[in-house]
């Protein structure tokens, strides 16, 4: 059996892709993203301000980043983490992001849903969509003091 030039090229490209992907995964501490450890958020250095602000907030004793910033069902949680990870790594690699960083509309909706879920005993009687009545309109500093 002879190996064609096309097969050699495909093997080289596959090796390059696997090698680059593996290195990036290890360098970016990829396994840490499967945890709920808040320090994972500072794998990317632009999040240091948000982590420090969270430490100073009242939420640091009650909730971690994922409690507020990801959906709670496991599949949805890891889908959002993967989606955000791809977006964030692209933005940060290309230097194409707003400083200070800002939450996207879809992530803001997740935070809003988690506010309402955790504080249901306080806000359960309040009706209205998050677009009409947002927790973050009045309590924007609750999780990060800023």
PDB file of C-alpha atoms in Angstrom:
ATOM      1  CA  UNK A   1       0.000   0.000   0.000  1.00  0.00           C
ATOM      2  CA  UNK A   2       1.398   3.330  -0.973  1.00  0.00           C
ATOM      3  CA  UNK A   3       0.670   6.587   0.713  1.00  0.00           C
ATOM      4  CA  UNK A   4      -0.341   9.295  -1.680  1.00  0.00           C
ATOM      5  CA  UNK A   5       0.737  12.900  -1.438  1.00  0.00           C
ATOM      6  CA  UNK A   6      -2.844  13.832  -0.579  1.00  0.00           C
ATOM      7  CA  UNK A   7      -2.895  11.376   2.333  1.00  0.00           C
ATOM      8  CA  UNK A   8       0.402  12.778   3.614  1.00  0.00           C
ATOM      9  CA  UNK A   9      -0.964  16.304   3.419  1.00  0.00           C
ATOM     10  CA  UNK A  10      -4.163  15.274   5.219  1.00  0.00           C
ATOM     11  CA  UNK A  11      -2.137  13.551   7.958  1.00  0.00           C
ATOM     12  CA  UNK A  12       0.103  16.607   8.343  1.00  0.00           C
ATOM     13  CA  UNK A  13      -2.890  18.948   8.564  1.00  0.00           C
ATOM     14  CA  UNK A  14      -4.621  16.668  11.080  1.00  0.00           C
ATOM     15  CA  UNK A  15      -1.446  16.545  13.174  1.00  0.00           C
ATOM     16  CA  UNK A  16      -1.059  20.310  13.021  1.00  0.00           C
ATOM     17  CA  UNK A  17      -4.677  20.832  14.015  1.00  0.00           C
ATOM     18  CA  UNK A  18      -4.511  18.342  16.897  1.00  0.00           C
ATOM     19  CA  UNK A  19      -1.175  19.681  18.091  1.00  0.00           C
ATOM     20  CA  UNK A  20      -2.257  23.312  17.998  1.00  0.00           C
ATOM     21  CA  UNK A  21      -5.602  22.480  19.597  1.00  0.00           C
ATOM     22  CA  UNK A  22      -3.982  20.401  22.336  1.00  0.00           C
ATOM     23  CA  UNK A  23      -1.401  23.069  23.104  1.00  0.00           C
ATOM     24  CA  UNK A  24      -4.070  25.786  23.214  1.00  0.00           C
ATOM     25  CA  UNK A  25      -6.275  23.661  25.479  1.00  0.00           C
ATOM     26  CA  UNK A  26      -3.419  23.043  27.924  1.00  0.00           C
ATOM     27  CA  UNK A  27      -2.098  26.610  27.761  1.00  0.00           C
ATOM     28  CA  UNK A  28      -5.592  28.027  28.384  1.00  0.00           C
ATOM     29  CA  UNK A  29      -6.145  25.573  31.272  1.00  0.00           C
ATOM     30  CA  UNK A  30      -9.075  24.065  29.415  1.00  0.00           C
ATOM     31  CA  UNK A  31     -10.069  21.600  32.121  1.00  0.00           C
ATOM     32  CA  UNK A  32     -10.611  24.441  34.597  1.00  0.00           C
ATOM     33  CA  UNK A  33     -13.601  25.596  32.532  1.00  0.00           C
ATOM     34  CA  UNK A  34     -15.446  22.459  33.544  1.00  0.00           C
ATOM     35  CA  UNK A  35     -15.365  23.608  37.178  1.00  0.00           C
ATOM     36  CA  UNK A  36     -17.225  26.300  39.104  1.00  0.00           C
ATOM     37  CA  UNK A  37     -14.040  27.822  40.501  1.00  0.00           C
ATOM     38  CA  UNK A  38     -14.202  31.633  40.272  1.00  0.00           C
ATOM     39  CA  UNK A  39     -10.455  31.886  39.658  1.00  0.00           C
ATOM     40  CA  UNK A  40     -11.060  30.237  36.291  1.00  0.00           C
ATOM     41  CA  UNK A  41     -12.500  33.545  35.141  1.00  0.00           C
ATOM     42  CA  UNK A  42      -9.061  35.159  35.457  1.00  0.00           C
ATOM     43  CA  UNK A  43      -7.455  32.646  33.120  1.00  0.00           C
ATOM     44  CA  UNK A  44      -8.161  35.550  30.839  1.00  0.00           C
ATOM     45  CA  UNK A  45      -6.385  38.527  32.378  1.00  0.00           C
ATOM     46  CA  UNK A  46      -9.047  41.074  31.395  1.00  0.00           C
ATOM     47  CA  UNK A  47     -11.437  39.570  33.971  1.00  0.00           C
ATOM     48  CA  UNK A  48      -9.248  40.415  37.010  1.00  0.00           C
ATOM     49  CA  UNK A  49     -11.241  43.574  37.781  1.00  0.00           C
ATOM     50  CA  UNK A  50     -14.531  41.634  37.751  1.00  0.00           C
ATOM     51  CA  UNK A  51     -13.147  38.893  40.009  1.00  0.00           C
ATOM     52  CA  UNK A  52     -11.755  41.421  42.505  1.00  0.00           C
ATOM     53  CA  UNK A  53     -15.077  43.260  42.514  1.00  0.00           C
ATOM     54  CA  UNK A  54     -16.916  39.973  43.096  1.00  0.00           C
ATOM     55  CA  UNK A  55     -14.662  39.200  46.085  1.00  0.00           C
ATOM     56  CA  UNK A  56     -15.683  42.572  47.557  1.00  0.00           C
ATOM     57  CA  UNK A  57     -19.390  42.039  46.884  1.00  0.00           C
ATOM     58  CA  UNK A  58     -22.083  40.522  49.065  1.00  0.00           C
ATOM     59  CA  UNK A  59     -22.507  37.725  46.505  1.00  0.00           C
ATOM     60  CA  UNK A  60     -19.019  36.300  47.088  1.00  0.00           C
ATOM     61  CA  UNK A  61     -20.266  34.507  50.192  1.00  0.00           C
ATOM     62  CA  UNK A  62     -23.368  33.130  48.468  1.00  0.00           C
ATOM     63  CA  UNK A  63     -22.701  32.518  44.788  1.00  0.00           C
ATOM     64  CA  UNK A  64     -19.907  31.835  42.320  1.00  0.00           C
ATOM     65  CA  UNK A  65     -19.638  33.159  38.773  1.00  0.00           C
ATOM     66  CA  UNK A  66     -21.523  30.262  37.219  1.00  0.00           C
ATOM     67  CA  UNK A  67     -24.440  30.682  39.621  1.00  0.00           C
ATOM     68  CA  UNK A  68     -25.188  34.039  38.007  1.00  0.00           C
ATOM     69  CA  UNK A  69     -23.638  33.866  34.538  1.00  0.00           C
ATOM     70  CA  UNK A  70     -24.644  30.427  33.240  1.00  0.00           C
ATOM     71  CA  UNK A  71     -27.942  28.548  33.044  1.00  0.00           C
ATOM     72  CA  UNK A  72     -28.295  25.892  35.725  1.00  0.00           C
ATOM     73  CA  UNK A  73     -29.280  22.838  33.642  1.00  0.00           C
ATOM     74  CA  UNK A  74     -25.965  21.097  32.817  1.00  0.00           C
ATOM     75  CA  UNK A  75     -26.338  20.921  29.040  1.00  0.00           C
ATOM     76  CA  UNK A  76     -27.346  24.577  28.760  1.00  0.00           C
ATOM     77  CA  UNK A  77     -24.582  25.573  31.175  1.00  0.00           C
ATOM     78  CA  UNK A  78     -21.818  23.934  29.165  1.00  0.00           C
ATOM     79  CA  UNK A  79     -23.281  25.120  25.874  1.00  0.00           C
ATOM     80  CA  UNK A  80     -23.171  28.717  27.136  1.00  0.00           C
ATOM     81  CA  UNK A  81     -19.665  28.202  28.535  1.00  0.00           C
ATOM     82  CA  UNK A  82     -18.448  26.792  25.213  1.00  0.00           C
ATOM     83  CA  UNK A  83     -20.130  29.534  23.205  1.00  0.00           C
ATOM     84  CA  UNK A  84     -18.759  32.257  25.455  1.00  0.00           C
ATOM     85  CA  UNK A  85     -15.328  30.633  25.480  1.00  0.00           C
ATOM     86  CA  UNK A  86     -15.148  30.654  21.690  1.00  0.00           C
ATOM     87  CA  UNK A  87     -16.357  34.263  21.532  1.00  0.00           C
ATOM     88  CA  UNK A  88     -14.050  35.453  24.319  1.00  0.00           C
ATOM     89  CA  UNK A  89     -10.967  33.726  22.964  1.00  0.00           C
ATOM     90  CA  UNK A  90     -11.645  35.204  19.535  1.00  0.00           C
ATOM     91  CA  UNK A  91     -12.228  38.714  20.917  1.00  0.00           C
ATOM     92  CA  UNK A  92      -9.190  38.619  23.182  1.00  0.00           C
ATOM     93  CA  UNK A  93      -6.906  37.078  20.581  1.00  0.00           C
ATOM     94  CA  UNK A  94      -7.847  39.720  18.048  1.00  0.00           C
ATOM     95  CA  UNK A  95      -7.993  42.510  20.648  1.00  0.00           C
ATOM     96  CA  UNK A  96     -11.487  43.239  19.462  1.00  0.00           C
ATOM     97  CA  UNK A  97     -13.415  43.953  22.658  1.00  0.00           C
ATOM     98  CA  UNK A  98     -14.746  46.929  24.574  1.00  0.00           C
ATOM     99  CA  UNK A  99     -12.904  48.038  27.688  1.00  0.00           C
ATOM    100  CA  UNK A 100     -14.160  47.819  30.285  1.00  0.00           C
ATOM    101  CA  UNK A 101     -15.723  44.585  29.132  1.00  0.00           C
ATOM    102  CA  UNK A 102     -19.507  44.537  28.832  1.00  0.00           C
ATOM    103  CA  UNK A 103     -22.050  41.804  29.145  1.00  0.00           C
ATOM    104  CA  UNK A 104     -23.823  40.731  25.957  1.00  0.00           C
ATOM    105  CA  UNK A 105     -27.631  40.922  25.731  1.00  0.00           C
ATOM    106  CA  UNK A 106     -27.946  37.112  25.786  1.00  0.00           C
ATOM    107  CA  UNK A 107     -25.711  36.800  28.851  1.00  0.00           C
ATOM    108  CA  UNK A 108     -27.577  39.633  30.526  1.00  0.00           C
ATOM    109  CA  UNK A 109     -30.810  37.642  30.083  1.00  0.00           C
ATOM    110  CA  UNK A 110     -29.165  34.652  31.773  1.00  0.00           C
ATOM    111  CA  UNK A 111     -28.057  36.809  34.709  1.00  0.00           C
ATOM    112  CA  UNK A 112     -31.556  38.257  34.965  1.00  0.00           C
ATOM    113  CA  UNK A 113     -33.119  34.764  35.034  1.00  0.00           C
ATOM    114  CA  UNK A 114     -30.688  33.667  37.727  1.00  0.00           C
ATOM    115  CA  UNK A 115     -31.412  36.783  39.834  1.00  0.00           C
ATOM    116  CA  UNK A 116     -35.097  35.958  39.701  1.00  0.00           C
ATOM    117  CA  UNK A 117     -34.521  32.263  40.433  1.00  0.00           C
ATOM    118  CA  UNK A 118     -32.283  32.815  43.461  1.00  0.00           C
ATOM    119  CA  UNK A 119     -34.350  35.685  44.861  1.00  0.00           C
ATOM    120  CA  UNK A 120     -37.753  34.231  44.009  1.00  0.00           C
ATOM    121  CA  UNK A 121     -38.880  34.487  47.632  1.00  0.00           C
ATOM    122  CA  UNK A 122     -38.454  38.260  47.336  1.00  0.00           C
ATOM    123  CA  UNK A 123     -39.534  38.901  43.776  1.00  0.00           C
ATOM    124  CA  UNK A 124     -41.939  36.025  43.079  1.00  0.00           C
ATOM    125  CA  UNK A 125     -44.943  38.314  43.204  1.00  0.00           C
ATOM    126  CA  UNK A 126     -43.457  40.738  40.694  1.00  0.00           C
ATOM    127  CA  UNK A 127     -44.641  40.110  37.171  1.00  0.00           C
ATOM    128  CA  UNK A 128     -43.153  41.427  33.991  1.00  0.00           C
ATOM    129  CA  UNK A 129     -40.572  40.360  31.490  1.00  0.00           C
ATOM    130  CA  UNK A 130     -36.895  41.075  32.094  1.00  0.00           C
ATOM    131  CA  UNK A 131     -37.077  43.594  29.263  1.00  0.00           C
ATOM    132  CA  UNK A 132     -39.819  45.498  31.062  1.00  0.00           C
ATOM    133  CA  UNK A 133     -38.550  45.164  34.608  1.00  0.00           C
ATOM    134  CA  UNK A 134     -34.885  44.343  34.993  1.00  0.00           C
ATOM    135  CA  UNK A 135     -33.200  43.497  38.310  1.00  0.00           C
ATOM    136  CA  UNK A 136     -30.004  44.952  36.888  1.00  0.00           C
ATOM    137  CA  UNK A 137     -31.581  48.340  36.313  1.00  0.00           C
ATOM    138  CA  UNK A 138     -31.432  49.022  40.045  1.00  0.00           C
ATOM    139  CA  UNK A 139     -28.967  46.394  41.309  1.00  0.00           C
ATOM    140  CA  UNK A 140     -26.205  46.540  38.730  1.00  0.00           C
ATOM    141  CA  UNK A 141     -23.573  46.526  41.496  1.00  0.00           C
ATOM    142  CA  UNK A 142     -24.955  43.511  43.348  1.00  0.00           C
ATOM    143  CA  UNK A 143     -22.494  40.972  41.983  1.00  0.00           C
ATOM    144  CA  UNK A 144     -19.480  43.111  41.249  1.00  0.00           C
ATOM    145  CA  UNK A 145     -19.788  46.321  43.259  1.00  0.00           C
ATOM    146  CA  UNK A 146     -19.510  48.292  40.008  1.00  0.00           C
TER     147      UNK A 146
END
